[in-house]
Amino acid sequence: MTNTFAAANAELSRCVVASSRPIFEKPTTAIQPPFGIRPFRCFSGKYPLFSLSPQGRHSLSNSRILSMLKKDSDGAGGLTYKDAGVDIDAGSELVRRIAKMAPGIGGFGGLYPLGDSYLVAGTDGVGTKLKLAFETGIHETIGIDLVAMSVNDIVTSGAKPLFFLDYFATSHLDVDLAEKVIKGIVDGCQQSDCTLLGGETAEMPDFYANGEYDLSGFAVGIVKKDSVIDGKNIVAGDMLVGLPSSGVHSNGFSLVRRVLARSGLSLKDQLPDAAVTLGEALIAPTIIYVKQVLDLISKGGVKGIAHITGGGFTENIPRVFPKGLGAVIYKDSWKVPAVFKWIQQAGKIEDAEMRRTFNMGIGMVLVVSQEASHRILKDANGAFTAYCIGEVVTGEGVSYH
C-alpha cells in the first residue's frame, strides 16, 4: 500500500466515523464466527455468491442474487432486457445449476440457525444505476440504494436487520466523492435501524474508468424461528398487497440506459407528464421498507413477502409460493408512475417485458389473508399507501387481468 493511499484511506475512515457516529447508540463488537460457518464465494469476483451453511448439513435457505452487466446491443424493434445485455433466462439457469451444488438456493435471504432464531443474510449491489450517478454527479443517495437492496431482501423473511457491511472499489480514491457515497450508506442504515458495522475500501489502479467506482453491500438480520415468514401457509384465495415504489429503484438500468440513448433525450430533459427531469426521476433512491413491513408483520396475517427487483412481478412473486399456486394481478389496481410509461413508450417495450423487468410502481408485495388485507387497506387510509393488487390462485405462474 502506498503512503498516498494509506493517507487517503485514513482520511476516508475519519469521515465515515464522523458521519456514522449517530447510529452507534452503544459500542459494537465484531465477534469471530463460530466453527461451522463456511463463506461460499465462487464463479466471479465481481458477482460473488454469499452463502452460509452449517458444516456437515445444508442451511435452511440460501440466497442467490445474480447481476449481469454486459455491453448493450441494438435492435430496430421494441427493446428487451436481453437486448440491453441482461439475460434473465440465463440467470435463472445458473441459479438452477448452483442449486444442485448447494441445495436450498432461491430465497431472498439465506437463513442460518442460531439458538431459537435464524440469522438472515443478503448481499447485492446497485447495478448500472451507478452509471447514472457518474453522469449526473449525484452520489449522495446511491448508498441508500445499496442498503435498500439487501435489507429489503432479508426483511422478506421477517428479519430485523442488525448490521450492514459495504465494499467500495475505485481506481483512484477521491475522498470527497467516497464520503458522499458512504454518507448515503449511513442514511440507509438509519432508515432501516441497523448499524454500519464496517466495510472495505479498495483502490485498484487502472481497473475502473477515471471517476468511477463499484459498490457491494451485505446485510445480516435476525428473526425468531417461530416467526419466520416462509410462504408455507399461503393458500388460494389469499390476497396480494402492494407497497408503492419511488420509481425504477435499482434494477433494469441497463435497459433504461438503452432506452434513453434511443430516445434522443438527456437526463436534464423533463420527464413527460411529470414535474421532474429524467435524471431526477431515475436517480430517486430505492425505498427502504423495513420498518413498515415489520410493523405490518407484527399485526398478523402476513404469510409471504416478495421484494420486486430484477425479474419484476413475473419472476419474483412466484418465489414465495408453495408448489401448485400462482397469482392473478389486477392490472389497473394502482397508478403506474410516469417514468415507466415513458420507458415503455420510448423503448417500444412489450407489456410482458416491462412486467418481467421493472417493479412498475410496486416495490414490495405482501401475501396476506383476506382479513389482514382488509385491515391493512383500512389502516393505510391517510397513514400510508397500499394497494390490493391481486390474489393467489390454483396453478403456477403470474397472469394479468
CSV table of N, CA, C and O in Angstrom, one decimal, residues 15 34 69 75 81 83 86 101 110 133 170 196 214 228 244 306 315 337 340 353-354 391:
chain,number,residue,atom,x,y,z
A,15,CYS,N,-13.8,10.4,8.0
A,15,CYS,CA,-15.0,10.9,7.5
A,15,CYS,C,-16.2,10.0,7.8
A,15,CYS,O,-17.3,10.4,8.3
A,34,PRO,N,-18.3,-18.6,14.7
A,34,PRO,CA,-18.1,-19.9,15.2
A,34,PRO,C,-17.7,-20.9,14.2
A,34,PRO,O,-18.0,-20.7,13.0
A,69,LEU,N,-24.1,-7.6,-16.2
A,69,LEU,CA,-24.0,-6.3,-16.9
A,69,LEU,C,-23.1,-6.5,-18.1
A,69,LEU,O,-21.9,-6.7,-17.9
A,75,GLY,N,-31.4,-2.9,-31.6
A,75,GLY,CA,-32.4,-3.6,-32.4
A,75,GLY,C,-33.3,-2.5,-32.9
A,75,GLY,O,-33.6,-1.5,-32.3
A,81,TYR,N,-34.9,-6.6,-22.2
A,81,TYR,CA,-33.8,-6.6,-21.3
A,81,TYR,C,-32.6,-7.3,-21.9
A,81,TYR,O,-31.4,-7.0,-21.6
A,83,ASP,N,-31.8,-7.5,-25.0
A,83,ASP,CA,-31.2,-6.5,-26.0
A,83,ASP,C,-30.1,-5.6,-25.3
A,83,ASP,O,-29.1,-5.3,-25.8
A,86,VAL,N,-28.8,-8.1,-20.6
A,86,VAL,CA,-29.1,-8.9,-19.4
A,86,VAL,C,-30.1,-10.0,-19.8
A,86,VAL,O,-31.2,-9.8,-20.2
A,101,MET,N,-25.6,-27.9,-6.5
A,101,MET,CA,-24.4,-27.9,-5.7
A,101,MET,C,-24.6,-27.5,-4.3
A,101,MET,O,-23.9,-28.0,-3.4
A,110,GLY,N,-30.5,-15.7,2.9
A,110,GLY,CA,-30.0,-17.0,3.4
A,110,GLY,C,-30.2,-17.1,4.9
A,110,GLY,O,-29.8,-16.2,5.7
A,133,ALA,N,-25.3,7.8,-11.6
A,133,ALA,CA,-24.6,8.6,-10.6
A,133,ALA,C,-23.4,9.3,-11.2
A,133,ALA,O,-23.2,10.5,-11.0
A,170,THR,N,-12.4,1.5,-6.3
A,170,THR,CA,-12.2,2.5,-7.3
A,170,THR,C,-10.7,2.4,-7.8
A,170,THR,O,-9.9,1.8,-7.1
A,196,LEU,N,-24.0,0.4,10.7
A,196,LEU,CA,-23.0,0.2,9.7
A,196,LEU,C,-21.8,-0.3,10.5
A,196,LEU,O,-21.0,0.5,11.1
A,214,ASP,N,-17.3,1.0,-7.9
A,214,ASP,CA,-18.2,-0.1,-7.8
A,214,ASP,C,-18.6,-0.3,-6.3
A,214,ASP,O,-17.8,0.0,-5.4
A,228,VAL,N,-40.6,-16.9,11.4
A,228,VAL,CA,-40.1,-16.8,10.0
A,228,VAL,C,-41.3,-16.7,9.0
A,228,VAL,O,-42.3,-17.4,9.1
A,244,PRO,N,-46.1,0.9,-2.7
A,244,PRO,CA,-45.5,1.6,-3.8
A,244,PRO,C,-44.0,1.8,-3.8
A,244,PRO,O,-43.4,1.9,-2.7
A,306,ALA,N,-42.6,-10.7,-1.1
A,306,ALA,CA,-41.7,-10.7,-2.3
A,306,ALA,C,-41.2,-9.3,-2.5
A,306,ALA,O,-41.9,-8.3,-2.7
A,315,GLU,N,-41.1,-12.9,-12.2
A,315,GLU,CA,-40.1,-13.8,-11.6
A,315,GLU,C,-40.1,-13.8,-10.1
A,315,GLU,O,-39.8,-14.8,-9.5
A,337,PRO,N,-46.3,4.8,-12.2
A,337,PRO,CA,-45.6,6.1,-12.3
A,337,PRO,C,-45.2,6.5,-13.8
A,337,PRO,O,-45.0,5.6,-14.6
A,340,PHE,N,-42.3,4.8,-15.9
A,340,PHE,CA,-42.4,3.6,-16.5
A,340,PHE,C,-43.2,3.7,-17.9
A,340,PHE,O,-42.9,3.0,-18.8
A,353,GLU,N,-42.6,-7.8,-21.2
A,353,GLU,CA,-41.2,-7.5,-20.9
A,353,GLU,C,-41.1,-6.4,-19.8
A,353,GLU,O,-40.2,-6.5,-18.9
A,354,MET,N,-42.0,-5.5,-19.8
A,354,MET,CA,-42.0,-4.5,-18.7
A,354,MET,C,-42.2,-5.1,-17.4
A,354,MET,O,-41.5,-4.9,-16.4
A,391,GLU,N,-54.5,-11.6,-6.3
A,391,GLU,CA,-54.8,-12.7,-5.4
A,391,GLU,C,-54.1,-14.0,-5.8
A,391,GLU,O,-53.6,-14.1,-6.9
